[in-house]
mmCIF file of C-alpha atoms in Angstrom:
data_model
loop_
_atom_site.group_PDB
_atom_site.id
_atom_site.type_symbol
_atom_site.label_atom_id
_atom_site.label_comp_id
_atom_site.label_asym_id
_atom_site.label_seq_id
_atom_site.Cartn_x
_atom_site.Cartn_y
_atom_site.Cartn_z
ATOM 1 C CA MET A 154 6.922 27.370 24.099
ATOM 2 C CA LEU A 155 3.850 28.049 26.174
ATOM 3 C CA ARG A 156 3.509 26.003 29.306
ATOM 4 C CA PHE A 157 0.174 24.441 28.343
ATOM 5 C CA GLU A 158 1.830 23.063 25.195
ATOM 6 C CA GLU A 159 4.571 21.481 27.292
ATOM 7 C CA ILE A 160 1.899 19.851 29.459
ATOM 8 C CA ALA A 161 0.309 18.455 26.300
ATOM 9 C CA PHE A 162 3.639 17.008 25.160
ATOM 10 C CA LYS A 163 4.247 15.394 28.556
ATOM 11 C CA ALA A 164 0.775 13.851 28.376
ATOM 12 C CA GLU A 165 1.829 11.991 25.213
ATOM 13 C CA LEU A 166 3.820 9.661 27.490
ATOM 14 C CA ASN A 167 0.929 9.030 29.883
ATOM 15 C CA ARG A 168 0.197 5.299 30.161
ATOM 16 C CA ASP A 169 -2.347 5.434 33.009
ATOM 17 C CA GLU A 170 -5.959 4.428 32.572
ATOM 18 C CA ASP A 171 -8.332 7.270 33.477
ATOM 19 C CA PRO A 172 -11.570 6.130 35.179
ATOM 20 C CA GLU A 173 -13.218 9.255 33.745
ATOM 21 C CA SER A 174 -12.740 7.727 30.287
ATOM 22 C CA ASP A 175 -15.043 4.794 31.076
ATOM 23 C CA ARG A 176 -18.036 6.503 29.445
ATOM 24 C CA ASP A 177 -16.112 7.197 26.240
ATOM 25 C CA ALA A 178 -14.762 3.632 26.287
ATOM 26 C CA TRP A 179 -18.328 2.328 26.484
ATOM 27 C CA LEU A 180 -19.691 4.601 23.745
ATOM 28 C CA LEU A 181 -16.745 4.376 21.334
ATOM 29 C CA CYS A 182 -15.309 0.923 22.028
ATOM 30 C CA GLY A 183 -18.202 -1.048 23.512
ATOM 31 C CA GLU A 184 -16.078 -1.547 26.620
ATOM 32 C CA ASP A 185 -17.914 -2.479 29.817
ATOM 33 C CA PRO A 186 -15.670 -2.015 32.883
ATOM 34 C CA MET A 187 -17.482 -4.906 34.546
ATOM 35 C CA ASN A 188 -16.597 -7.281 31.681
ATOM 36 C CA ARG A 189 -13.219 -5.847 30.663
ATOM 37 C CA LYS A 190 -11.191 -8.484 32.486
ATOM 38 C CA ARG A 191 -13.272 -11.322 31.026
ATOM 39 C CA ALA A 192 -12.808 -10.027 27.462
ATOM 40 C CA ILE A 193 -9.039 -9.776 27.994
ATOM 41 C CA GLU A 194 -8.877 -13.336 29.319
ATOM 42 C CA GLU A 195 -10.939 -14.609 26.400
ATOM 43 C CA LEU A 196 -8.606 -12.932 23.917
ATOM 44 C CA ARG A 197 -5.533 -14.272 25.688
ATOM 45 C CA LYS A 198 -6.999 -17.781 25.605
ATOM 46 C CA MET A 199 -7.603 -17.510 21.841
ATOM 47 C CA ILE A 200 -3.984 -16.485 21.284
ATOM 48 C CA TYR A 201 -2.601 -19.460 23.190
ATOM 49 C CA GLU A 202 -5.074 -22.055 21.905
ATOM 50 C CA ARG A 203 -5.077 -21.098 18.226
ATOM 51 C CA GLY A 204 -1.382 -20.279 17.846
ATOM 52 C CA GLU A 205 -1.995 -18.118 14.773
ATOM 53 C CA CYS A 206 0.248 -15.311 16.029
ATOM 54 C CA HIS A 207 2.933 -14.876 18.633
ATOM 55 C CA PRO A 208 2.652 -11.382 20.132
ATOM 56 C CA HIS A 209 5.648 -9.980 21.985
ATOM 57 C CA ARG A 210 3.328 -9.109 24.872
ATOM 58 C CA THR A 211 0.144 -10.636 26.258
ATOM 59 C CA ASP A 212 -0.329 -8.516 29.378
ATOM 60 C CA ASP A 213 -3.707 -6.906 30.031
ATOM 61 C CA ALA A 214 -2.726 -3.406 28.876
ATOM 62 C CA TYR A 215 -1.400 -4.656 25.551
ATOM 63 C CA LEU A 216 -4.374 -6.869 24.735
ATOM 64 C CA LEU A 217 -6.783 -4.128 25.714
ATOM 65 C CA LYS A 218 -5.741 -1.880 22.825
ATOM 66 C CA PHE A 219 -6.620 -4.606 20.311
ATOM 67 C CA LEU A 220 -10.001 -5.059 21.965
ATOM 68 C CA ARG A 221 -10.676 -1.327 21.912
ATOM 69 C CA ALA A 222 -9.929 -1.217 18.197
ATOM 70 C CA ARG A 223 -12.596 -3.855 17.544
ATOM 71 C CA ARG A 224 -15.522 -2.853 19.754
ATOM 72 C CA SER A 225 -14.320 -5.112 22.594
ATOM 73 C CA VAL A 226 -15.226 -8.302 20.705
ATOM 74 C CA PRO A 227 -12.471 -10.871 21.455
ATOM 75 C CA ALA A 228 -12.869 -12.806 18.189
ATOM 76 C CA ARG A 229 -12.537 -9.617 16.114
ATOM 77 C CA ALA A 230 -9.614 -8.417 18.225
ATOM 78 C CA HIS A 231 -7.894 -11.762 17.658
ATOM 79 C CA ARG A 232 -8.308 -11.520 13.882
ATOM 80 C CA LEU A 233 -6.871 -8.009 14.019
ATOM 81 C CA MET A 234 -3.881 -9.215 16.039
ATOM 82 C CA VAL A 235 -3.204 -12.022 13.560
ATOM 83 C CA ARG A 236 -3.280 -9.534 10.665
ATOM 84 C CA TYR A 237 -1.040 -7.111 12.549
ATOM 85 C CA TYR A 238 1.635 -9.718 13.293
ATOM 86 C CA ASN A 239 1.437 -11.217 9.808
ATOM 87 C CA PHE A 240 2.058 -7.736 8.414
ATOM 88 C CA ARG A 241 5.028 -7.292 10.736
ATOM 89 C CA ASP A 242 6.470 -10.652 9.647
ATOM 90 C CA GLU A 243 6.039 -9.750 5.978
ATOM 91 C CA ASN A 244 7.464 -6.226 6.320
ATOM 92 C CA PRO A 245 10.256 -6.315 8.919
ATOM 93 C CA HIS A 246 12.074 -3.447 7.175
ATOM 94 C CA LEU A 247 9.386 -1.054 8.381
ATOM 95 C CA TRP A 248 10.289 -1.640 12.056
ATOM 96 C CA ARG A 249 13.481 -3.647 12.489
ATOM 97 C CA ASP A 250 16.419 -1.473 13.571
ATOM 98 C CA VAL A 251 14.664 1.656 12.315
ATOM 99 C CA ASP A 252 16.038 4.734 14.068
ATOM 100 C CA TRP A 253 12.731 6.154 15.232
ATOM 101 C CA LEU A 254 14.209 9.521 16.176
ATOM 102 C CA GLY A 255 15.855 9.743 12.751
ATOM 103 C CA LEU A 256 12.383 9.921 11.202
ATOM 104 C CA ARG A 257 12.357 13.557 12.276
ATOM 105 C CA ARG A 258 13.744 14.069 8.780
ATOM 106 C CA LEU A 259 10.152 13.775 7.568
ATOM 107 C CA GLY A 260 9.671 17.264 8.977
ATOM 108 C CA ASP A 261 6.081 18.449 8.564
ATOM 109 C CA ILE A 262 4.948 15.874 6.028
ATOM 110 C CA PHE A 263 2.998 14.462 8.973
ATOM 111 C CA GLU A 264 1.272 16.746 11.467
ATOM 112 C CA GLY A 265 -1.101 16.319 14.350
ATOM 113 C CA VAL A 266 -3.370 18.477 16.471
ATOM 114 C CA LEU A 267 -2.961 17.892 20.200
ATOM 115 C CA PHE A 268 -6.614 18.558 20.878
ATOM 116 C CA ASP A 269 -8.416 15.271 21.374
ATOM 117 C CA ARG A 270 -12.131 14.957 21.899
ATOM 118 C CA PRO A 271 -14.659 12.128 21.482
ATOM 119 C CA ASP A 272 -16.192 13.226 18.169
ATOM 120 C CA CYS A 273 -12.848 13.552 16.363
ATOM 121 C CA GLY A 274 -10.177 11.804 18.392
ATOM 122 C CA ARG A 275 -6.633 12.768 17.410
ATOM 123 C CA PHE A 276 -6.519 14.687 14.127
ATOM 124 C CA ILE A 277 -3.577 13.547 12.002
ATOM 125 C CA LEU A 278 -2.552 14.960 8.649
ATOM 126 C CA CYS A 279 -0.325 13.861 5.769
ATOM 127 C CA ARG A 280 0.803 16.714 3.500
ATOM 128 C CA LEU A 281 2.013 14.725 0.503
ATOM 129 C CA GLY A 282 3.158 17.811 -1.393
ATOM 130 C CA GLN A 283 5.742 18.489 1.335
ATOM 131 C CA TRP A 284 7.482 15.219 0.505
ATOM 132 C CA ASP A 285 10.594 15.347 -1.688
ATOM 133 C CA PRO A 286 10.919 11.928 -3.353
ATOM 134 C CA ASP A 287 14.496 12.762 -4.376
ATOM 135 C CA THR A 288 15.685 12.884 -0.765
ATOM 136 C CA ILE A 289 13.154 10.798 1.178
ATOM 137 C CA PRO A 290 12.372 7.233 0.031
ATOM 138 C CA VAL A 291 8.726 6.311 -0.111
ATOM 139 C CA ASP A 292 9.249 3.566 2.491
ATOM 140 C CA ASP A 293 10.063 6.322 4.988
ATOM 141 C CA LEU A 294 6.532 7.673 4.565
ATOM 142 C CA ILE A 295 5.177 4.287 5.649
ATOM 143 C CA ARG A 296 7.693 4.125 8.500
ATOM 144 C CA GLY A 297 6.628 7.589 9.640
ATOM 145 C CA LEU A 298 2.946 6.656 9.577
ATOM 146 C CA LEU A 299 3.602 3.468 11.537
ATOM 147 C CA LEU A 300 5.718 5.281 14.088
ATOM 148 C CA LEU A 301 3.094 7.958 14.610
ATOM 149 C CA LEU A 302 0.445 5.301 15.236
ATOM 150 C CA GLU A 303 2.641 2.968 17.328
ATOM 151 C CA ILE A 304 3.544 5.727 19.751
ATOM 152 C CA GLY A 305 0.036 7.159 19.729
ATOM 153 C CA ILE A 306 -1.710 3.954 20.774
ATOM 154 C CA MET A 307 0.591 3.507 23.747
ATOM 155 C CA GLN A 308 -1.651 6.176 25.300
ATOM 156 C CA PRO A 309 -4.905 4.668 26.668
ATOM 157 C CA LYS A 310 -6.836 7.849 25.870
ATOM 158 C CA LEU A 311 -6.041 7.556 22.168
ATOM 159 C CA GLN A 312 -6.829 3.837 22.149
ATOM 160 C CA ILE A 313 -10.347 4.884 23.134
ATOM 161 C CA LEU A 314 -10.776 8.057 21.079
ATOM 162 C CA GLY A 315 -9.096 6.853 17.884
ATOM 163 C CA GLY A 316 -8.422 9.453 15.256
ATOM 164 C CA THR A 317 -9.482 11.357 12.166
ATOM 165 C CA ALA A 318 -7.063 11.370 9.230
ATOM 166 C CA MET A 319 -6.608 13.762 6.354
ATOM 167 C CA VAL A 320 -4.454 13.743 3.237
ATOM 168 C CA ASP A 321 -3.606 17.105 1.681
ATOM 169 C CA CYS A 322 -2.669 16.744 -1.999
ATOM 170 C CA GLN A 323 -1.601 20.349 -2.536
ATOM 171 C CA GLY A 324 1.697 20.389 -4.434
ATOM 172 C CA LEU A 325 1.397 16.771 -5.516
ATOM 173 C CA THR A 326 3.029 16.094 -8.903
ATOM 174 C CA MET A 327 3.578 13.148 -11.204
ATOM 175 C CA LYS A 328 7.000 12.754 -9.598
ATOM 176 C CA HIS A 329 5.232 11.935 -6.347
ATOM 177 C CA ILE A 330 2.591 9.747 -7.946
ATOM 178 C CA ARG A 331 5.199 7.604 -9.737
ATOM 179 C CA GLN A 332 6.581 6.647 -6.312
ATOM 180 C CA LEU A 333 3.155 5.770 -4.921
ATOM 181 C CA THR A 334 3.036 2.271 -6.365
ATOM 182 C CA PRO A 335 0.059 -0.039 -5.794
ATOM 183 C CA ALA A 336 2.128 -1.951 -3.214
ATOM 184 C CA ILE A 337 2.785 1.242 -1.231
ATOM 185 C CA ALA A 338 -0.848 2.311 -1.509
ATOM 186 C CA VAL A 339 -2.051 -1.052 -0.222
ATOM 187 C CA GLN A 340 0.384 -0.865 2.692
ATOM 188 C CA ALA A 341 -0.930 2.566 3.655
ATOM 189 C CA MET A 342 -4.557 1.492 3.341
ATOM 190 C CA ASN A 343 -3.902 -1.646 5.373
ATOM 191 C CA ILE A 344 -2.229 0.319 8.132
ATOM 192 C CA MET A 345 -5.006 2.884 8.330
ATOM 193 C CA GLY A 346 -7.937 0.507 8.313
ATOM 194 C CA ILE A 347 -7.199 -3.206 8.355
ATOM 195 C CA ILE A 348 -4.126 -4.360 10.261
ATOM 196 C CA PHE A 349 -3.401 -1.704 12.864
ATOM 197 C CA PRO A 350 -4.985 -1.639 16.359
ATOM 198 C CA THR A 351 -6.591 1.753 16.183
ATOM 199 C CA HIS A 352 -9.888 3.005 14.867
ATOM 200 C CA ILE A 353 -9.712 5.745 12.268
ATOM 201 C CA ARG A 354 -13.047 7.529 12.466
ATOM 202 C CA SER A 355 -12.858 8.917 8.948
ATOM 203 C CA MET A 356 -10.366 9.921 6.276
ATOM 204 C CA HIS A 357 -10.591 13.128 4.281
ATOM 205 C CA ILE A 358 -8.827 14.013 1.022
ATOM 206 C CA VAL A 359 -8.420 17.727 0.302
ATOM 207 C CA ASN A 360 -6.828 19.898 -2.379
ATOM 208 C CA CYS A 361 -7.068 17.109 -4.922
ATOM 209 C CA SER A 362 -7.988 17.295 -8.578
ATOM 210 C CA ARG A 363 -10.442 15.005 -10.318
ATOM 211 C CA ILE A 364 -7.506 13.244 -11.931
ATOM 212 C CA PHE A 365 -6.065 12.336 -8.549
ATOM 213 C CA GLU A 366 -9.477 11.331 -7.246
ATOM 214 C CA THR A 367 -9.816 8.891 -10.138
ATOM 215 C CA PHE A 368 -6.297 7.637 -9.461
ATOM 216 C CA PHE A 369 -7.161 7.177 -5.803
ATOM 217 C CA TYR A 370 -10.202 5.092 -6.602
ATOM 218 C CA LEU A 371 -8.032 2.651 -8.536
ATOM 219 C CA PHE A 372 -6.557 1.694 -5.187
ATOM 220 C CA LYS A 373 -10.015 0.775 -3.981
ATOM 221 C CA LYS A 374 -9.856 -2.304 -6.179
ATOM 222 C CA LEU A 375 -6.613 -3.292 -4.455
ATOM 223 C CA ALA A 376 -8.044 -2.986 -0.960
ATOM 224 C CA PRO A 377 -11.759 -3.779 -1.428
ATOM 225 C CA VAL A 378 -12.826 -3.484 2.222
ATOM 226 C CA ASP A 379 -16.192 -1.782 2.581
ATOM 227 C CA ASP A 380 -15.607 -0.736 6.192
ATOM 228 C CA LEU A 381 -12.462 1.087 5.086
ATOM 229 C CA TRP A 382 -13.867 2.980 2.104
ATOM 230 C CA LYS A 383 -17.250 3.987 3.469
ATOM 231 C CA ASN A 384 -15.563 6.583 5.678
ATOM 232 C CA VAL A 385 -13.283 8.101 3.015
ATOM 233 C CA TYR A 386 -14.433 11.517 1.796
ATOM 234 C CA PHE A 387 -13.160 13.656 -1.086
ATOM 235 C CA HIS A 388 -13.602 17.411 -0.708
ATOM 236 C CA GLY A 389 -11.666 18.750 -3.679
ATOM 237 C CA TYR A 390 -10.789 22.349 -2.789
ATOM 238 C CA ASP A 391 -13.979 22.987 -0.799
ATOM 239 C CA LEU A 392 -13.208 23.579 2.886
ATOM 240 C CA ASN A 393 -16.889 24.083 3.623
ATOM 241 C CA SER A 394 -17.386 20.459 2.598
ATOM 242 C CA LEU A 395 -14.638 19.404 5.023
ATOM 243 C CA HIS A 396 -16.236 21.428 7.827
ATOM 244 C CA ARG A 397 -19.462 19.482 7.454
ATOM 245 C CA TYR A 398 -17.603 16.407 8.668
ATOM 246 C CA VAL A 399 -14.869 17.811 10.914
ATOM 247 C CA ASP A 400 -15.509 20.628 13.377
ATOM 248 C CA PRO A 401 -13.143 23.542 12.588
ATOM 249 C CA GLU A 402 -12.311 23.608 16.290
ATOM 250 C CA CYS A 403 -10.318 20.432 15.658
ATOM 251 C CA LEU A 404 -8.594 21.608 12.474
ATOM 252 C CA PRO A 405 -5.351 23.490 11.753
ATOM 253 C CA ARG A 406 -5.780 27.149 10.849
ATOM 254 C CA ARG A 407 -4.771 26.634 7.219
ATOM 255 C CA TYR A 408 -7.953 24.576 6.770
ATOM 256 C CA GLY A 409 -10.247 27.146 8.320
ATOM 257 C CA GLY A 410 -9.708 25.823 11.825
ATOM 258 C CA CYS A 411 -8.359 27.365 15.003
ATOM 259 C CA ARG A 412 -5.502 25.032 15.989
ATOM 260 C CA ASP A 413 -1.748 25.138 15.543
ATOM 261 C CA PRO A 414 -0.584 21.720 14.296
ATOM 262 C CA VAL A 415 2.511 19.952 15.587
ATOM 263 C CA SER A 416 4.927 18.545 13.020
ATOM 264 C CA LEU A 417 6.229 15.005 13.318
ATOM 265 C CA GLU A 418 9.697 16.512 13.711
ATOM 266 C CA LEU A 419 8.721 18.558 16.777
ATOM 267 C CA TRP A 420 6.551 15.779 18.216
ATOM 268 C CA LEU A 421 9.389 13.233 18.109
ATOM 269 C CA THR A 422 11.794 15.786 19.594
ATOM 270 C CA LYS A 423 9.435 16.246 22.536
ATOM 271 C CA ILE A 424 8.845 12.503 22.877
ATOM 272 C CA ARG A 425 12.588 12.068 23.234
ATOM 273 C CA GLN A 426 12.734 14.849 25.811
ATOM 274 C CA TYR A 427 10.096 13.271 28.057
ATOM 275 C CA LYS A 428 10.533 9.528 27.345
ATOM 276 C CA ASN A 429 11.353 7.029 30.079
ATOM 277 C CA LYS A 430 12.643 3.454 30.441
ATOM 278 C CA GLU A 431 9.162 2.022 29.875
ATOM 279 C CA PHE A 432 8.931 3.809 26.544
ATOM 280 C CA ASP A 433 12.421 2.665 25.493
ATOM 281 C CA GLU A 434 11.623 -0.942 26.382
ATOM 282 C CA GLU A 435 8.430 -0.987 24.356
ATOM 283 C CA MET A 436 10.099 0.625 21.345
ATOM 284 C CA ARG A 437 12.908 -1.925 21.562
ATOM 285 C CA ASN A 438 10.374 -4.776 21.771
ATOM 286 C CA LEU A 439 8.679 -3.448 18.644
ATOM 287 C CA GLY A 440 12.016 -3.678 16.835
ATOM 288 C CA TYR A 441 13.076 -0.025 16.735
ATOM 289 C CA ALA A 442 16.650 1.073 17.366
ATOM 290 C CA VAL A 443 16.796 2.761 20.776
ATOM 291 C CA ASP A 444 19.652 5.017 21.870
#
């Protein structure tokens, strides 16, 4: 492993705010350093006065990631927090006592590119055709997505930059589609755009047939949120179409880019290698099983 890659993996555990990110925080999250403390206090006051959710943390750093996901508007951040904790209450099986390291079994179904910049954020990829429904239950796909995002937004840089998502449908069969029930689809859509404290810049669907595209649009009726769907793009098998929206410099090589992606399996292995007590405590507070 090249040394610069090891530095990138170590940086995944960085929890320090970088003053050099203030400009990006202003442009991407509407965050004014002069008013940051006031927005945090306003959000904290809403939580206590309204009692609509009971977060496991209310310290400044934790509340800040909800504000960053909603353009630093306390009322919007509060609504997001209520949705997030309602989702957790309704779906405890996705977090409670889940062996986070055991989700390495998902292999390279999920990948990421450790090359983050303001116009793309973190590029994350789901390769649905790599999933074997006979050995991996569909709930594990949702658990893997949640885990990827939960760990990612512990890093202040990614709270600011957000991410760009892509779903690769190559190899997808009816065996896969039968497992992707409306309930699962709604969960995934909610996580990516409605209930989770991150901002997904756009979502791109590649290597999909017209049949799957029609199938995908059926889910739109189940999650009719304009802000979610206006940034979803279908490219079929046309990589040139994808490149009009995502700079190839941010993409894996197999999509005409110049980056080597990191599988969820490798990423979690490196997280374990470099994790500390702070990381373990937060994972435990979220409900995960911690060794």
